[in-house]
Tab-separated table of C-alpha atoms in Angstrom:
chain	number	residue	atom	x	y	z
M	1	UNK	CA	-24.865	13.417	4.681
M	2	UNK	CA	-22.416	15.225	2.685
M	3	UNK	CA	-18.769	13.256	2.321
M	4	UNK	CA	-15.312	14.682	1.187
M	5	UNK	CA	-13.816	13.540	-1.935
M	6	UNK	CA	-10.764	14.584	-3.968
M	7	UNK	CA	-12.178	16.352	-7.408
M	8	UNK	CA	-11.707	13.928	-10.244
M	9	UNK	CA	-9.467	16.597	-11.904
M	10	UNK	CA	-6.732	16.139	-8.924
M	11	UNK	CA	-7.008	12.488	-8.475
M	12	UNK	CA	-6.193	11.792	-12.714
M	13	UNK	CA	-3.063	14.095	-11.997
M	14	UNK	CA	-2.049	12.310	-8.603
M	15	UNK	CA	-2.625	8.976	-10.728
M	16	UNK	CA	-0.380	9.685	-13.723
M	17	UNK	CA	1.867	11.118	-11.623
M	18	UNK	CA	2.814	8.046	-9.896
M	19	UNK	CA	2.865	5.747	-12.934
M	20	UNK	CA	5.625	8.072	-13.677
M	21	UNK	CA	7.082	7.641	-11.140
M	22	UNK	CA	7.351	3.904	-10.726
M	23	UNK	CA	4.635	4.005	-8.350
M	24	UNK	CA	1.738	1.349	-8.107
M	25	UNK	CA	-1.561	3.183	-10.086
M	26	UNK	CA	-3.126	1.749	-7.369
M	27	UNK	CA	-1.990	3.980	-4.605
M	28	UNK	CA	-4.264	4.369	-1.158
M	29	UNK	CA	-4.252	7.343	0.531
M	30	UNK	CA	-6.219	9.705	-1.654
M	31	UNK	CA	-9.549	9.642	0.246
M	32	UNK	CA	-7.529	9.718	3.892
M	33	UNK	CA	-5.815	13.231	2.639
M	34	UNK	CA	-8.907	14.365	1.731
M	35	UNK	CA	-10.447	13.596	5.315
M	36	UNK	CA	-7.989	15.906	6.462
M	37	UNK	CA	-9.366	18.995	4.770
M	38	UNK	CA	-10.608	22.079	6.408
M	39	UNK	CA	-13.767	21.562	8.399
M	40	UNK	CA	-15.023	25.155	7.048
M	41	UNK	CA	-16.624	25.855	9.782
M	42	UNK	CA	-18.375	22.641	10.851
M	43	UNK	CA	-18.225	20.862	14.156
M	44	UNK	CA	-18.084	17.735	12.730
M	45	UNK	CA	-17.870	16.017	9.594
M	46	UNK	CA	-19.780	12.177	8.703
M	47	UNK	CA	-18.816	10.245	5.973
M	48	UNK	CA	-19.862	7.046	4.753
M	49	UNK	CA	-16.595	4.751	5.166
M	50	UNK	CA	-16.588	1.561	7.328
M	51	UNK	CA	-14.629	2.414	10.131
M	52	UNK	CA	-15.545	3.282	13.457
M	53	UNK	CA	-12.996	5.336	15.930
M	54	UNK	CA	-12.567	5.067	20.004
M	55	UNK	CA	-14.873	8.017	20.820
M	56	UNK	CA	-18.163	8.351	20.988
M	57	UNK	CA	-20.292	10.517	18.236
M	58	UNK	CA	-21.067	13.326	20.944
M	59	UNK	CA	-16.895	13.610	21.753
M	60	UNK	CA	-17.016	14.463	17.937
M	61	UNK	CA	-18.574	18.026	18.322
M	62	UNK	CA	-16.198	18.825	21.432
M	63	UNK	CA	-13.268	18.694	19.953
M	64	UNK	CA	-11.146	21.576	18.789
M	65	UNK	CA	-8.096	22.093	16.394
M	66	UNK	CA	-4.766	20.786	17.095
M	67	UNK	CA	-1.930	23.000	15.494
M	68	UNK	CA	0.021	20.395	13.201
M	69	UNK	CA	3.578	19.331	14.839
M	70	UNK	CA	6.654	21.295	13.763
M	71	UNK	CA	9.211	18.362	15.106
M	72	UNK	CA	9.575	14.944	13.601
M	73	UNK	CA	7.321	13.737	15.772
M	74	UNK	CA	4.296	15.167	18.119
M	75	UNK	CA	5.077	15.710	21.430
M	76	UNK	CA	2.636	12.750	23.126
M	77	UNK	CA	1.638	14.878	25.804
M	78	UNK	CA	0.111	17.541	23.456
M	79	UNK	CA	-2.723	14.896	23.078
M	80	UNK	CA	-3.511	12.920	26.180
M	81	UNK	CA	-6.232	10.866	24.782
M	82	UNK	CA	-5.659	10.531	21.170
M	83	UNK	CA	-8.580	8.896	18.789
M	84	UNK	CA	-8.208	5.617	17.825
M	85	UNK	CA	-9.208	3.985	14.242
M	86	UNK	CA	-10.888	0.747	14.709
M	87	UNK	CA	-12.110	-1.468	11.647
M	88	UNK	CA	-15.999	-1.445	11.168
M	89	UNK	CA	-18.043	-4.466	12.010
M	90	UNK	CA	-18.329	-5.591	8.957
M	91	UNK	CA	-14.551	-6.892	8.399
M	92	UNK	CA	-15.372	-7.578	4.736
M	93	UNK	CA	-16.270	-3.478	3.601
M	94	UNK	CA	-14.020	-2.510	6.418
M	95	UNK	CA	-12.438	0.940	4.668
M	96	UNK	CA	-9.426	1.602	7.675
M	97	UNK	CA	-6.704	0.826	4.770
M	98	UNK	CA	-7.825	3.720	3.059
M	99	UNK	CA	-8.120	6.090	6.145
M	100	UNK	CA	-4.703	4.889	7.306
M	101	UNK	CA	-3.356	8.648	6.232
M	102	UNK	CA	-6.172	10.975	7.967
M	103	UNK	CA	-4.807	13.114	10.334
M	104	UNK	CA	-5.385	13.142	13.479
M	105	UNK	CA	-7.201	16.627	14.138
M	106	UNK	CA	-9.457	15.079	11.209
M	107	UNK	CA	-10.121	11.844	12.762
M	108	UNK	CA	-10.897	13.265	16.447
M	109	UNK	CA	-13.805	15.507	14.218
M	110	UNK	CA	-15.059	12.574	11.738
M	111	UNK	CA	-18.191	10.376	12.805
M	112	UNK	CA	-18.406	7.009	10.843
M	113	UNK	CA	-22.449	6.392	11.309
M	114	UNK	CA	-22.033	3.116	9.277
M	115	UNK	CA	-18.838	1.808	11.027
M	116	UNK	CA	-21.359	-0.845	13.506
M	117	UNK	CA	-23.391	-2.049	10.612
M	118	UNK	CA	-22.668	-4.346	7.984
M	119	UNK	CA	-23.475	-3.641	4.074
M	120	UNK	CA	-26.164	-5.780	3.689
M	121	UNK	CA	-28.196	-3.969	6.685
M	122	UNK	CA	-27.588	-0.718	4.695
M	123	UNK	CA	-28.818	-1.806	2.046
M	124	UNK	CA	-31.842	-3.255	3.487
M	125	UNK	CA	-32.900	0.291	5.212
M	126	UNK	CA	-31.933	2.168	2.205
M	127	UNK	CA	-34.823	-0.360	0.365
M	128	UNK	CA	-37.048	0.889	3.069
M	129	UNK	CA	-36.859	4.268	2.835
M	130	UNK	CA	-37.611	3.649	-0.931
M	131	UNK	CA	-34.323	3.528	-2.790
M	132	UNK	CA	-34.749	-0.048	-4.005
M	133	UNK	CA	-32.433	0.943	-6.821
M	134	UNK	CA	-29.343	0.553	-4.416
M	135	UNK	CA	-30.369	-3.267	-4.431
M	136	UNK	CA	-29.827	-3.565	-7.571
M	137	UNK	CA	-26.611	-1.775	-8.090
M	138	UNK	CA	-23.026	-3.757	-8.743
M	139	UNK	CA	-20.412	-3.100	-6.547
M	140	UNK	CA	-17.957	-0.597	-7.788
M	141	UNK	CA	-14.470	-2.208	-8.101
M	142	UNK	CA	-12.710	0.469	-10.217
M	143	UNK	CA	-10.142	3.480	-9.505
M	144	UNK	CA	-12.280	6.300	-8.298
M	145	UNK	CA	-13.870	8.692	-10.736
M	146	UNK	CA	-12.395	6.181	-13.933
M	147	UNK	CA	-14.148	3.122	-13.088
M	148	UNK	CA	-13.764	-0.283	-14.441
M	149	UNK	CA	-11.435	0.699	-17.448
M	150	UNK	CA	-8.882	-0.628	-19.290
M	151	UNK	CA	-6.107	0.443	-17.347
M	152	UNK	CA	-3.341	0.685	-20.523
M	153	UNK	CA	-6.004	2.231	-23.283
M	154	UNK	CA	-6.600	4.471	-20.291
M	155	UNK	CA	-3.294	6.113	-19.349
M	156	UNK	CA	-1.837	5.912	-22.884
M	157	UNK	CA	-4.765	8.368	-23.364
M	158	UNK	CA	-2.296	10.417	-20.940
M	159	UNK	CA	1.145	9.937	-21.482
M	160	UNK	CA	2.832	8.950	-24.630
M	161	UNK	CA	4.211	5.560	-25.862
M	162	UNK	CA	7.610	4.437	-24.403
M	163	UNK	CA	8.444	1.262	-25.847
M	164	UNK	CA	10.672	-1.275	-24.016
M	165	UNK	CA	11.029	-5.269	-24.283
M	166	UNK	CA	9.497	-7.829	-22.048
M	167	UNK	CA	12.950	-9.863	-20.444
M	168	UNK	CA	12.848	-13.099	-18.769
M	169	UNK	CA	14.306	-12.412	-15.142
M	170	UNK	CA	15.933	-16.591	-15.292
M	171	UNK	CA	18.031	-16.039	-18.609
M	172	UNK	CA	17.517	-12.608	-19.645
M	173	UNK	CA	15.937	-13.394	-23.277
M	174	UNK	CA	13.993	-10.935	-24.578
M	175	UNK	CA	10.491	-12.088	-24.799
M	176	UNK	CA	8.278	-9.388	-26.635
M	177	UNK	CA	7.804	-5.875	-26.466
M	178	UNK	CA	5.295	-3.631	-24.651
M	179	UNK	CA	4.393	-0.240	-25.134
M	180	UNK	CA	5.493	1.553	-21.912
M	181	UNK	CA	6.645	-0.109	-18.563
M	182	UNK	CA	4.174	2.446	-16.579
M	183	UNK	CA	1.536	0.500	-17.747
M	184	UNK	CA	2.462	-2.418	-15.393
M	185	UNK	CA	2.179	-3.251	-12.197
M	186	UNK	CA	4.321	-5.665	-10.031
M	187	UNK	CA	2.594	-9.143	-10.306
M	188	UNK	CA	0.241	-8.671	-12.648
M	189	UNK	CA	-0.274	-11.106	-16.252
M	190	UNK	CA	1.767	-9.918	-19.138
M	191	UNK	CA	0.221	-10.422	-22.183
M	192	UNK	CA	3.233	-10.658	-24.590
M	193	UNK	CA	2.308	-11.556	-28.422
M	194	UNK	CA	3.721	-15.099	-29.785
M	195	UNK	CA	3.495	-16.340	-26.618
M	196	UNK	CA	1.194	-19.041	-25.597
M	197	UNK	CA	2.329	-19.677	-21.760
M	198	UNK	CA	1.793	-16.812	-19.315
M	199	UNK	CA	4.097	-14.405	-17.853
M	200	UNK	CA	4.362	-12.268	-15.077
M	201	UNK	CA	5.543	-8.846	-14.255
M	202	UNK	CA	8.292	-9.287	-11.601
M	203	UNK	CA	10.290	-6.375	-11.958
M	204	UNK	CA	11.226	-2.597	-13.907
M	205	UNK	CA	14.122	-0.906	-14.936
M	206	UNK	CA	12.776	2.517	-15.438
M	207	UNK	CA	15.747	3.651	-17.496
M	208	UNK	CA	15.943	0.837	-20.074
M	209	UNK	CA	12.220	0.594	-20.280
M	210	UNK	CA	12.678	-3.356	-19.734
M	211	UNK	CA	9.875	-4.550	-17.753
M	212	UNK	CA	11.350	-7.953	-15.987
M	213	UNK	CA	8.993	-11.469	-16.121
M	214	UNK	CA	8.537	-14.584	-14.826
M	215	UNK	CA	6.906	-18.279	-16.137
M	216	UNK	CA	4.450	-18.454	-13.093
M	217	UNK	CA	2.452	-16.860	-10.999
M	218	UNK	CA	3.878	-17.971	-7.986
M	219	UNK	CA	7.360	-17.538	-9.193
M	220	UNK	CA	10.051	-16.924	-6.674
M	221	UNK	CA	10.633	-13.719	-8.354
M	222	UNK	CA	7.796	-12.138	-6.947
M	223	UNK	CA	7.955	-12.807	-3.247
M	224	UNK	CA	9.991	-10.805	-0.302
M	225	UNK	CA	9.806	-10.477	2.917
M	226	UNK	CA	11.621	-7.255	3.575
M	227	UNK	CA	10.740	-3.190	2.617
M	228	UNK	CA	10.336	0.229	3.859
M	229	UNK	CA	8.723	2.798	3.944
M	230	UNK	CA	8.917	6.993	4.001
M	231	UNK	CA	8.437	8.382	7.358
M	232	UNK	CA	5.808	6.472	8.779
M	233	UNK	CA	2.218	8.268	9.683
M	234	UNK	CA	1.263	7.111	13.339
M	235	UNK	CA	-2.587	7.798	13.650
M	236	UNK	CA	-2.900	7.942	17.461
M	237	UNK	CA	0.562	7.298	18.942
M	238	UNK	CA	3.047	9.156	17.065
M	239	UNK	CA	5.016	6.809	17.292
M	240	UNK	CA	4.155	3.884	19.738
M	241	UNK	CA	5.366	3.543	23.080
M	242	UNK	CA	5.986	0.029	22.539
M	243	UNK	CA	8.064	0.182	19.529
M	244	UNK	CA	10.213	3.294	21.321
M	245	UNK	CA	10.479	1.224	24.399
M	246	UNK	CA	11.645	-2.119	22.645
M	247	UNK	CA	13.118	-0.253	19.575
M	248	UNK	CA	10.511	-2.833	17.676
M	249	UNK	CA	7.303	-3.775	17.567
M	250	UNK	CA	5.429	-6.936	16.343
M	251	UNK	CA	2.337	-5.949	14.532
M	252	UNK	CA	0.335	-6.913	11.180
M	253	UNK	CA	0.241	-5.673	8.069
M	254	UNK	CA	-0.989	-5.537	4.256
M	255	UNK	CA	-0.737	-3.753	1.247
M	256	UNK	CA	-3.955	-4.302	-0.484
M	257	UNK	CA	-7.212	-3.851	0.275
M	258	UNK	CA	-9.041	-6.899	1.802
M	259	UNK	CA	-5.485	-8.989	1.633
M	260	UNK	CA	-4.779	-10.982	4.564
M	261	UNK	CA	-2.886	-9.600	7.976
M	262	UNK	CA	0.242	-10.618	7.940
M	263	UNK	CA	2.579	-10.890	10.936
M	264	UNK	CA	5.770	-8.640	10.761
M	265	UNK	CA	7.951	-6.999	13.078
M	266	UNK	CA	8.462	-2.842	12.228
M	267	UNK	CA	11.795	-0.962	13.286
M	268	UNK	CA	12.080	2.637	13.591
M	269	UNK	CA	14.879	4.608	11.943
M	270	UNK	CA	15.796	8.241	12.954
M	271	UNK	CA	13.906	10.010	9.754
M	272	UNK	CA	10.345	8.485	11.170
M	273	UNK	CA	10.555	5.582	8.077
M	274	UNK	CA	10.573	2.161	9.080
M	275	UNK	CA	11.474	-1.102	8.162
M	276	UNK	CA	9.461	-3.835	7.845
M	277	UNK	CA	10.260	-7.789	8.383
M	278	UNK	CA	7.628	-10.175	7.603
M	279	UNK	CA	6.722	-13.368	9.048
M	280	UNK	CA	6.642	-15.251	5.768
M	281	UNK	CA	7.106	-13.428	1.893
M	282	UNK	CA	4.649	-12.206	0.430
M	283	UNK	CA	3.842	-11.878	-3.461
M	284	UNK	CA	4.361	-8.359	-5.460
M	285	UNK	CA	5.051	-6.067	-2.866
M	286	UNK	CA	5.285	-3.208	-4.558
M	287	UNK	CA	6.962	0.347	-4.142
M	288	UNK	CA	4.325	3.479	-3.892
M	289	UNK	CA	1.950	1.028	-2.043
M	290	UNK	CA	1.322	1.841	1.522
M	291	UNK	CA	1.909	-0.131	4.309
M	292	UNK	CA	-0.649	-0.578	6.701
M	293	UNK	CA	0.235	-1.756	10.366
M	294	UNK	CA	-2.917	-2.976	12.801
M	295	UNK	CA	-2.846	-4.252	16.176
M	296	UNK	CA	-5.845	-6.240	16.684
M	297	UNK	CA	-8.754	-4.435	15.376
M	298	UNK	CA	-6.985	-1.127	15.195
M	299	UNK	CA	-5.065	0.482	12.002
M	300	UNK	CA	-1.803	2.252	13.086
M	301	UNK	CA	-1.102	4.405	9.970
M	302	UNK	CA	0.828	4.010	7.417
M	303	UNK	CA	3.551	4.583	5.121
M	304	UNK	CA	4.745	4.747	0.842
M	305	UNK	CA	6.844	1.840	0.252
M	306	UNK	CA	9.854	3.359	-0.914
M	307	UNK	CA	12.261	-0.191	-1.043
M	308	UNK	CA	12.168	-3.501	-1.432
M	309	UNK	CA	14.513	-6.367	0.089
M	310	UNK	CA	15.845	-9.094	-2.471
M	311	UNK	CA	13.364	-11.172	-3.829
M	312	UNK	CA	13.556	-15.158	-2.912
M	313	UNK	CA	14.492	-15.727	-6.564
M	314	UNK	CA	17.622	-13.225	-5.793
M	315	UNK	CA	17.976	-14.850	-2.486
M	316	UNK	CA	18.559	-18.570	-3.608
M	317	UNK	CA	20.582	-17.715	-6.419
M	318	UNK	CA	23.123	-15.853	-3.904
M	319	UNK	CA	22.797	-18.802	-1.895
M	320	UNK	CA	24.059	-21.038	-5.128
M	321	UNK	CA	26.937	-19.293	-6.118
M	322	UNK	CA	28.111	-19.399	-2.456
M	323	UNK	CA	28.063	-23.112	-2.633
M	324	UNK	CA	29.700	-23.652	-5.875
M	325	UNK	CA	31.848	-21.042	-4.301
M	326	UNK	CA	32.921	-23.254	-1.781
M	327	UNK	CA	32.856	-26.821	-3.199
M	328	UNK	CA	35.556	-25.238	-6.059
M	329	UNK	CA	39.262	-26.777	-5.543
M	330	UNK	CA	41.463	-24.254	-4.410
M	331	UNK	CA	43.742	-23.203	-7.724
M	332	UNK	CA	47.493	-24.516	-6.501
M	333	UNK	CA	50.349	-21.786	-7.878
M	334	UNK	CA	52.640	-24.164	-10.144
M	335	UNK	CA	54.823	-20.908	-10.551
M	336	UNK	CA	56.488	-20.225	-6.884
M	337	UNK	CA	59.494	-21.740	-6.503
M	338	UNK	CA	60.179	-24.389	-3.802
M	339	UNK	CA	61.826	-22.720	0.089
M	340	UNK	CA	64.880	-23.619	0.689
């Protein structure tokens, strides 16, 4: 079983590309585009993901090319029975978030032959068929092709030093200094010398070079409940009759692999990007991220985080000044002279 992968070559580039670019290093969709390369002149491709899809494996080989939309949209009747991506049984492996790009045409042509079994079954027939090796093999946690590596010594091999300073977000002290704000990543420790408390990345200003922190790990800072996205990439529905109907839709969503679904309601703007309003915040969303929208046991697609909302720290502090706003005692004008 042969799977696709993006060359190691192109993934470094697409990775210190977006650290340039203020986007998270840990970005989703590489494996999904490369799904949607050409078949070459199979029937069918397999691949080794956890995922399963709405069709059965013998649909797979009927299928034929769909010419790629030239409107904003697909027109829904050029595909009466689109293919559906469904997590694989195993919820904890399940690999949908990082399929939540693959085309279409790719999708309707991909089987998934480990999508009803659950890791520890795999490994138990690989040990049967004599690869007891696999048993003993740690689970790879790392960015693809660089592995568990420390992620600044790693892409200062890259790009070159671009020293900033480490500001508090409550009182704007500078804290320390770091030696390049791509180096960070929304929510993440910041190790700043002299200091013996911890800190946390909570925000960048890409043209300073000031990387914003925070006392806590929970800090205030770090939470919102509001973003969007680019335009939004629908897997089946393109995009949902419900959310064209109602003009939203009430789905679930995450950001990270393995996170928790959260409830949020999406709204559709006229560009195909969406916004998205959570049920609750949620810590270090993070711009170049993808959104990823399921409904039940089905991934929707998804889209780049472009934009955040304010944070809950800029939220309440709005919410103070509007107070001492209004509890102030009106100045009285000593100068006007009294009607007559």
């Amino acid at each position: 079983m042969n799977m696709v992968c993006v060359p190691q070559r192109k993934t470094v580039k697409m990775l210190i590309k977006s650290v340039t670019c203020w986007i998270s290093p840990f970005t989703t969709s590489l494996m999904s585009k490369s799904t949607g390369t050409k078949f070459s002149g199979a029937d069918a491709m397999a691949t080794g993901h956890y995922a399963r899809t709405s069709q059965e494996d013998e649909e797979a080989f009927q299928q034929r090319p769909t010419p790629r939309p030239q409107t904003l949209f697909r027109n829904r009747f050029e595909i009466r029975n689109p293919v559906r991506l469904h997590q694989g049984a195993d919820r904890f492996k399940d690999q949908t978030f990082f399929l939540s790009q693959i085309p279409q045409d790719a999708l309707k042509r991909t089987l998934f032959p480990l999508g009803e079994l659950t890791k520890d079954f795999v490994k138990k027939i690989a040990a049967e068929a004599g690869f007891k090796h696999v048993l003993k093999r740690k689970e790879s946690m790392g960015i693809c092709f660089i592995g568990e590596r420390h992620f600044e010594k790693f892409i200062l091999e890259y790009l070159d030093p671009h020293p900033g300073n480490f500001v508090s977000v409550e009182d704007g002290k500078i804290m320390g200094t770091h030696k390049g704000w791509f180096t960070f990543t929304l929510g993440q420790r910041a190790r700043i010398g002299g200091q013996r408390d911890a800190w946390f990345v909570v925000d960048k200003d890409i043209t300073t070079g000031d990387v914003f922190v925070a006392p806590t790990t929970n800090h205030p800072a770090l939470f919102r409940d509001t973003l969007r996205t680019d335009r939004f990439h629908w897997i089946a529905e393109e995009p949902p009759a419900e959310l064209i109907k109602n003009k939203m839709m009430e789905c679930n969503f995450r950001f990270l692999h393995q996170m928790p679904l959260e409830p949020c309601t999406v709204t559709l703007n006229m560009d195909g990007s969406v916004w998205v309003t959570l049920a609750k915040p949620v810590r270090a969303l993070t711009p170049g991220q993808f959104a990823v929208f399921y409904k039940g046991d089905e991934c929707l697609g998804s889209g780049k985080i472009i934009r955040l909302g304010p944070s809950m720290y800029t939220l309440h502090q709005g919410q103070e000044r509007m107070k001492v706003a209004e509890t102030a005692p009106a100045k009285t004008d000593h100068s006007s002279k009294p009607a007559r």
